[in-house]
């Protein structure tokens, strides 16, 4: 039997929440100080420290020069004049120049201080015309430091192949002890996920990572959430972050095998992912780690400590692992957009800055070639070809590529020519270029040097 329902209702009830008698408000009530604090949250902690350093340095200079330390209140013309002197006179405690990166960070720190809370000045000391004379001195100082050879700063170099091998062979990275397993897991996470230094390491929890399989039934590990990083702070439009994966390899250095063992040995009472190793733990112990997280400074110096324990050829930093990841992928021919998806960079220029330098093997090879070029002595007598080092250049028929030829036999029956590249040689052309009053009967053999 059909039933009838009364569906009459007030449409306004669907769009408006019912008013309650509760005095609690759904909206927060913030003071000006609270809002300033939220506004400052747009900067990373490392940026805040850099800002404090820059401001402290300028106030110390103001005090020494007997000028007002409250430079934040100065008019634009007075501030520009003050900055002009400051850029030219600022030095380290020992009187030496700062590195170029420090000079850049110093100016940026003062700009953030002036434009941030509580001053909120609407000026730009980096670009405004009123500060052009100050910035001319700033740029001049950068060039002066470079010209006088005082810039001792070095880029974060990738870890060399020899040192990568030594980390594992030395046992500093292994699954045998709590400390070596911690080192191994830390390195794999930094390396495969292309992480930046110490960024976000202390915030990782036991539950931060998960395991899954792809469409080819290959197991991988991934991070469960999108992190707030320097390149992806969460305030940018289309702030997309690629889902990074670490796959298993099945060999003795398998990343997933190491991480699963590490997870099984963690202290269940501690939720932090990186925990302090137990010095007295045995291989058979159920738990290898203490109910305490690793300190921020310990995490920040992980690669430096590994460099010392191995020991490696130089002291590397955490950021060197990131440089190693990018360089390895670039040298393997991986497209820049794929590397950027892993590293989080927003433009290819940043990627290229990691790959401009050559590897240690390439440097050794170039040095050997240059050294060998000075070792050969010129031939004398009838066999000399007038080319000093007994070497000859021959253009390839296929284009501008040249072949380096060296006569290794001067027999009247045959002449053997070694060439560093494959090249098509026409006997008549060879005779006209390299020989006079000579006749070629038969073929000319060209061999490839290896």
PDB file of N, CA and C in Angstrom, residues 329-387:
ATOM      1  N   UNK A 329      71.704  10.757 -10.618  1.00  0.00           N
ATOM      2  CA  UNK A 329      70.594  10.672 -11.564  1.00  0.00           C
ATOM      3  C   UNK A 329      70.896  11.444 -12.844  1.00  0.00           C
ATOM      4  N   UNK A 330      71.512  12.613 -12.707  1.00  0.00           N
ATOM      5  CA  UNK A 330      71.850  13.416 -13.879  1.00  0.00           C
ATOM      6  C   UNK A 330      72.882  12.705 -14.748  1.00  0.00           C
ATOM      7  N   UNK A 331      73.917  12.132 -14.121  1.00  0.00           N
ATOM      8  CA  UNK A 331      74.943  11.407 -14.879  1.00  0.00           C
ATOM      9  C   UNK A 331      74.385  10.168 -15.561  1.00  0.00           C
ATOM     10  N   UNK A 332      73.290   9.637 -15.024  1.00  0.00           N
ATOM     11  CA  UNK A 332      72.662   8.454 -15.629  1.00  0.00           C
ATOM     12  C   UNK A 332      71.714   8.825 -16.760  1.00  0.00           C
ATOM     13  N   UNK A 333      71.563  10.122 -17.040  1.00  0.00           N
ATOM     14  CA  UNK A 333      70.725  10.560 -18.143  1.00  0.00           C
ATOM     15  C   UNK A 333      69.259  10.734 -17.801  1.00  0.00           C
ATOM     16  N   UNK A 334      68.919  10.777 -16.515  1.00  0.00           N
ATOM     17  CA  UNK A 334      67.529  10.976 -16.114  1.00  0.00           C
ATOM     18  C   UNK A 334      67.102  12.409 -16.446  1.00  0.00           C
ATOM     19  N   UNK A 335      65.898  12.576 -16.965  1.00  0.00           N
ATOM     20  CA  UNK A 335      65.410  13.899 -17.337  1.00  0.00           C
ATOM     21  C   UNK A 335      65.320  14.812 -16.123  1.00  0.00           C
ATOM     22  N   UNK A 336      65.537  16.107 -16.386  1.00  0.00           N
ATOM     23  CA  UNK A 336      65.533  17.092 -15.304  1.00  0.00           C
ATOM     24  C   UNK A 336      64.194  17.124 -14.583  1.00  0.00           C
ATOM     25  N   UNK A 337      63.085  16.993 -15.312  1.00  0.00           N
ATOM     26  CA  UNK A 337      61.765  17.060 -14.677  1.00  0.00           C
ATOM     27  C   UNK A 337      61.564  15.902 -13.698  1.00  0.00           C
ATOM     28  N   UNK A 338      62.151  14.740 -13.999  1.00  0.00           N
ATOM     29  CA  UNK A 338      62.040  13.599 -13.087  1.00  0.00           C
ATOM     30  C   UNK A 338      62.874  13.843 -11.833  1.00  0.00           C
ATOM     31  N   UNK A 339      64.067  14.397 -12.009  1.00  0.00           N
ATOM     32  CA  UNK A 339      64.913  14.714 -10.860  1.00  0.00           C
ATOM     33  C   UNK A 339      64.250  15.774  -9.992  1.00  0.00           C
ATOM     34  N   UNK A 340      63.648  16.785 -10.632  1.00  0.00           N
ATOM     35  CA  UNK A 340      62.977  17.855  -9.894  1.00  0.00           C
ATOM     36  C   UNK A 340      61.806  17.322  -9.082  1.00  0.00           C
ATOM     37  N   UNK A 341      61.114  16.326  -9.617  1.00  0.00           N
ATOM     38  CA  UNK A 341      59.990  15.728  -8.878  1.00  0.00           C
ATOM     39  C   UNK A 341      60.483  15.049  -7.606  1.00  0.00           C
ATOM     40  N   UNK A 342      61.690  14.510  -7.658  1.00  0.00           N
ATOM     41  CA  UNK A 342      62.251  13.849  -6.481  1.00  0.00           C
ATOM     42  C   UNK A 342      62.864  14.845  -5.510  1.00  0.00           C
ATOM     43  N   UNK A 343      63.605  15.824  -6.044  1.00  0.00           N
ATOM     44  CA  UNK A 343      64.324  16.774  -5.187  1.00  0.00           C
ATOM     45  C   UNK A 343      63.439  17.901  -4.671  1.00  0.00           C
ATOM     46  N   UNK A 344      62.334  18.182  -5.393  1.00  0.00           N
ATOM     47  CA  UNK A 344      61.452  19.264  -4.989  1.00  0.00           C
ATOM     48  C   UNK A 344      61.834  20.607  -5.561  1.00  0.00           C
ATOM     49  N   UNK A 345      62.867  20.664  -6.412  1.00  0.00           N
ATOM     50  CA  UNK A 345      63.252  21.935  -7.025  1.00  0.00           C
ATOM     51  C   UNK A 345      62.172  22.405  -7.999  1.00  0.00           C
ATOM     52  N   UNK A 346      62.120  23.728  -8.193  1.00  0.00           N
ATOM     53  CA  UNK A 346      61.086  24.315  -9.040  1.00  0.00           C
ATOM     54  C   UNK A 346      61.604  24.759 -10.403  1.00  0.00           C
ATOM     55  N   UNK A 347      62.911  24.746 -10.603  1.00  0.00           N
ATOM     56  CA  UNK A 347      63.448  25.094 -11.920  1.00  0.00           C
ATOM     57  C   UNK A 347      64.720  24.300 -12.184  1.00  0.00           C
ATOM     58  N   UNK A 348      65.044  24.150 -13.461  1.00  0.00           N
ATOM     59  CA  UNK A 348      66.185  23.337 -13.863  1.00  0.00           C
ATOM     60  C   UNK A 348      67.512  23.985 -13.497  1.00  0.00           C
ATOM     61  N   UNK A 349      67.536  25.304 -13.346  1.00  0.00           N
ATOM     62  CA  UNK A 349      68.774  25.991 -12.994  1.00  0.00           C
ATOM     63  C   UNK A 349      69.325  25.470 -11.673  1.00  0.00           C
ATOM     64  N   UNK A 350      68.445  25.221 -10.730  1.00  0.00           N
ATOM     65  CA  UNK A 350      68.869  24.695  -9.433  1.00  0.00           C
ATOM     66  C   UNK A 350      69.467  23.305  -9.574  1.00  0.00           C
ATOM     67  N   UNK A 351      68.903  22.511 -10.465  1.00  0.00           N
ATOM     68  CA  UNK A 351      69.428  21.166 -10.694  1.00  0.00           C
ATOM     69  C   UNK A 351      70.823  21.241 -11.296  1.00  0.00           C
ATOM     70  N   UNK A 352      70.999  22.120 -12.284  1.00  0.00           N
ATOM     71  CA  UNK A 352      72.297  22.222 -12.967  1.00  0.00           C
ATOM     72  C   UNK A 352      73.402  22.676 -12.032  1.00  0.00           C
ATOM     73  N   UNK A 353      73.050  23.447 -11.001  1.00  0.00           N
ATOM     74  CA  UNK A 353      74.081  23.926 -10.079  1.00  0.00           C
ATOM     75  C   UNK A 353      74.742  22.769  -9.336  1.00  0.00           C
ATOM     76  N   UNK A 354      74.050  21.640  -9.191  1.00  0.00           N
ATOM     77  CA  UNK A 354      74.622  20.479  -8.536  1.00  0.00           C
ATOM     78  C   UNK A 354      75.521  19.676  -9.475  1.00  0.00           C
ATOM     79  N   UNK A 355      75.315  19.839 -10.777  1.00  0.00           N
ATOM     80  CA  UNK A 355      75.970  18.962 -11.756  1.00  0.00           C
ATOM     81  C   UNK A 355      77.025  19.674 -12.591  1.00  0.00           C
ATOM     82  N   UNK A 356      77.375  20.918 -12.222  1.00  0.00           N
ATOM     83  CA  UNK A 356      78.357  21.654 -13.004  1.00  0.00           C
ATOM     84  C   UNK A 356      79.756  21.087 -12.869  1.00  0.00           C
ATOM     85  N   UNK A 357      80.067  20.535 -11.718  1.00  0.00           N
ATOM     86  CA  UNK A 357      81.410  20.045 -11.467  1.00  0.00           C
ATOM     87  C   UNK A 357      81.580  18.647 -12.038  1.00  0.00           C
ATOM     88  N   UNK A 358      82.832  18.279 -12.330  1.00  0.00           N
ATOM     89  CA  UNK A 358      83.140  16.943 -12.819  1.00  0.00           C
ATOM     90  C   UNK A 358      83.444  16.033 -11.640  1.00  0.00           C
ATOM     91  N   UNK A 359      83.415  14.734 -11.886  1.00  0.00           N
ATOM     92  CA  UNK A 359      83.684  13.763 -10.829  1.00  0.00           C
ATOM     93  C   UNK A 359      85.182  13.639 -10.586  1.00  0.00           C
ATOM     94  N   UNK A 360      85.547  12.996  -9.493  1.00  0.00           N
ATOM     95  CA  UNK A 360      86.967  12.776  -9.194  1.00  0.00           C
ATOM     96  C   UNK A 360      87.630  11.947 -10.282  1.00  0.00           C
ATOM     97  N   UNK A 361      86.901  10.936 -10.800  1.00  0.00           N
ATOM     98  CA  UNK A 361      87.453  10.100 -11.874  1.00  0.00           C
ATOM     99  C   UNK A 361      87.721  10.935 -13.128  1.00  0.00           C
ATOM    100  N   UNK A 362      86.799  11.829 -13.460  1.00  0.00           N
ATOM    101  CA  UNK A 362      86.990  12.682 -14.632  1.00  0.00           C
ATOM    102  C   UNK A 362      88.155  13.640 -14.431  1.00  0.00           C
ATOM    103  N   UNK A 363      88.300  14.170 -13.232  1.00  0.00           N
ATOM    104  CA  UNK A 363      89.433  15.064 -12.940  1.00  0.00           C
ATOM    105  C   UNK A 363      90.755  14.321 -13.069  1.00  0.00           C
ATOM    106  N   UNK A 364      90.818  13.098 -12.542  1.00  0.00           N
ATOM    107  CA  UNK A 364      92.046  12.308 -12.659  1.00  0.00           C
ATOM    108  C   UNK A 364      92.377  12.026 -14.116  1.00  0.00           C
ATOM    109  N   UNK A 365      91.350  11.699 -14.901  1.00  0.00           N
ATOM    110  CA  UNK A 365      91.561  11.384 -16.321  1.00  0.00           C
ATOM    111  C   UNK A 365      92.095  12.601 -17.065  1.00  0.00           C
ATOM    112  N   UNK A 366      91.518  13.774 -16.813  1.00  0.00           N
ATOM    113  CA  UNK A 366      91.980  14.998 -17.476  1.00  0.00           C
ATOM    114  C   UNK A 366      93.418  15.323 -17.078  1.00  0.00           C
ATOM    115  N   UNK A 367      93.722  15.143 -15.801  1.00  0.00           N
ATOM    116  CA  UNK A 367      95.079  15.431 -15.335  1.00  0.00           C
ATOM    117  C   UNK A 367      96.092  14.487 -15.980  1.00  0.00           C
ATOM    118  N   UNK A 368      95.711  13.222 -16.128  1.00  0.00           N
ATOM    119  CA  UNK A 368      96.605  12.248 -16.755  1.00  0.00           C
ATOM    120  C   UNK A 368      96.859  12.593 -18.220  1.00  0.00           C
ATOM    121  N   UNK A 369      95.802  13.000 -18.916  1.00  0.00           N
ATOM    122  CA  UNK A 369      95.956  13.374 -20.330  1.00  0.00           C
ATOM    123  C   UNK A 369      96.909  14.557 -20.458  1.00  0.00           C
ATOM    124  N   UNK A 370      96.743  15.565 -19.619  1.00  0.00           N
ATOM    125  CA  UNK A 370      97.606  16.745 -19.690  1.00  0.00           C
ATOM    126  C   UNK A 370      99.046  16.400 -19.334  1.00  0.00           C
ATOM    127  N   UNK A 371      99.212  15.520 -18.352  1.00  0.00           N
ATOM    128  CA  UNK A 371     100.564  15.112 -17.969  1.00  0.00           C
ATOM    129  C   UNK A 371     101.241  14.340 -19.102  1.00  0.00           C
ATOM    130  N   UNK A 372     100.501  13.420 -19.719  1.00  0.00           N
ATOM    131  CA  UNK A 372     101.071  12.610 -20.797  1.00  0.00           C
ATOM    132  C   UNK A 372     101.432  13.457 -22.014  1.00  0.00           C
ATOM    133  N   UNK A 373     100.712  14.562 -22.196  1.00  0.00           N
ATOM    134  CA  UNK A 373     101.020  15.424 -23.335  1.00  0.00           C
ATOM    135  C   UNK A 373     102.403  16.052 -23.217  1.00  0.00           C
ATOM    136  N   UNK A 374     102.952  16.082 -22.021  1.00  0.00           N
ATOM    137  CA  UNK A 374     104.277  16.683 -21.810  1.00  0.00           C
ATOM    138  C   UNK A 374     105.400  15.655 -21.790  1.00  0.00           C
ATOM    139  N   UNK A 375     105.047  14.377 -21.878  1.00  0.00           N
ATOM    140  CA  UNK A 375     106.056  13.325 -21.731  1.00  0.00           C
ATOM    141  C   UNK A 375     106.707  12.896 -23.040  1.00  0.00           C
ATOM    142  N   UNK A 376     106.030  13.051 -24.186  1.00  0.00           N
ATOM    143  CA  UNK A 376     106.565  12.577 -25.457  1.00  0.00           C
ATOM    144  C   UNK A 376     107.645  13.518 -25.951  1.00  0.00           C
ATOM    145  N   UNK A 377     108.677  12.950 -26.553  1.00  0.00           N
ATOM    146  CA  UNK A 377     109.790  13.728 -27.095  1.00  0.00           C
ATOM    147  C   UNK A 377     109.729  13.736 -28.614  1.00  0.00           C
ATOM    148  N   UNK A 378     110.123  14.840 -29.267  1.00  0.00           N
ATOM    149  CA  UNK A 378     110.066  14.904 -30.734  1.00  0.00           C
ATOM    150  C   UNK A 378     111.057  13.949 -31.379  1.00  0.00           C
ATOM    151  N   UNK A 379     110.672  13.375 -32.522  1.00  0.00           N
ATOM    152  CA  UNK A 379     111.536  12.503 -33.315  1.00  0.00           C
ATOM    153  C   UNK A 379     112.570  13.333 -34.043  1.00  0.00           C
ATOM    154  N   UNK A 380     113.708  12.773 -34.296  1.00  0.00           N
ATOM    155  CA  UNK A 380     114.735  13.444 -35.091  1.00  0.00           C
ATOM    156  C   UNK A 380     115.128  12.546 -36.242  1.00  0.00           C
ATOM    157  N   UNK A 381     115.702  13.123 -37.298  1.00  0.00           N
ATOM    158  CA  UNK A 381     116.135  12.333 -38.434  1.00  0.00           C
ATOM    159  C   UNK A 381     115.091  12.260 -39.509  1.00  0.00           C
ATOM    160  N   UNK A 382     115.240  11.262 -40.377  1.00  0.00           N
ATOM    161  CA  UNK A 382     114.382  11.154 -41.561  1.00  0.00           C
ATOM    162  C   UNK A 382     112.966  10.763 -41.221  1.00  0.00           C
ATOM    163  N   UNK A 383     112.758  10.224 -40.002  1.00  0.00           N
ATOM    164  CA  UNK A 383     111.408   9.792 -39.643  1.00  0.00           C
ATOM    165  C   UNK A 383     110.565  10.913 -39.062  1.00  0.00           C
ATOM    166  N   UNK A 384     111.190  12.068 -38.745  1.00  0.00           N
ATOM    167  CA  UNK A 384     110.434  13.149 -38.133  1.00  0.00           C
ATOM    168  C   UNK A 384     109.448  13.731 -39.116  1.00  0.00           C
ATOM    169  N   UNK A 385     108.285  14.043 -38.663  1.00  0.00           N
ATOM    170  CA  UNK A 385     107.235  14.594 -39.515  1.00  0.00           C
ATOM    171  C   UNK A 385     107.029  16.066 -39.263  1.00  0.00           C
ATOM    172  N   UNK A 386     107.896  16.657 -38.393  1.00  0.00           N
ATOM    173  CA  UNK A 386     107.778  18.086 -38.157  1.00  0.00           C
ATOM    174  C   UNK A 386     106.590  18.473 -37.306  1.00  0.00           C
ATOM    175  N   UNK A 387     106.097  17.527 -36.504  1.00  0.00           N
ATOM    176  CA  UNK A 387     104.922  17.832 -35.678  1.00  0.00           C
ATOM    177  C   UNK A 387     105.241  17.777 -34.191  1.00  0.00           C
TER     178      UNK A 387
END
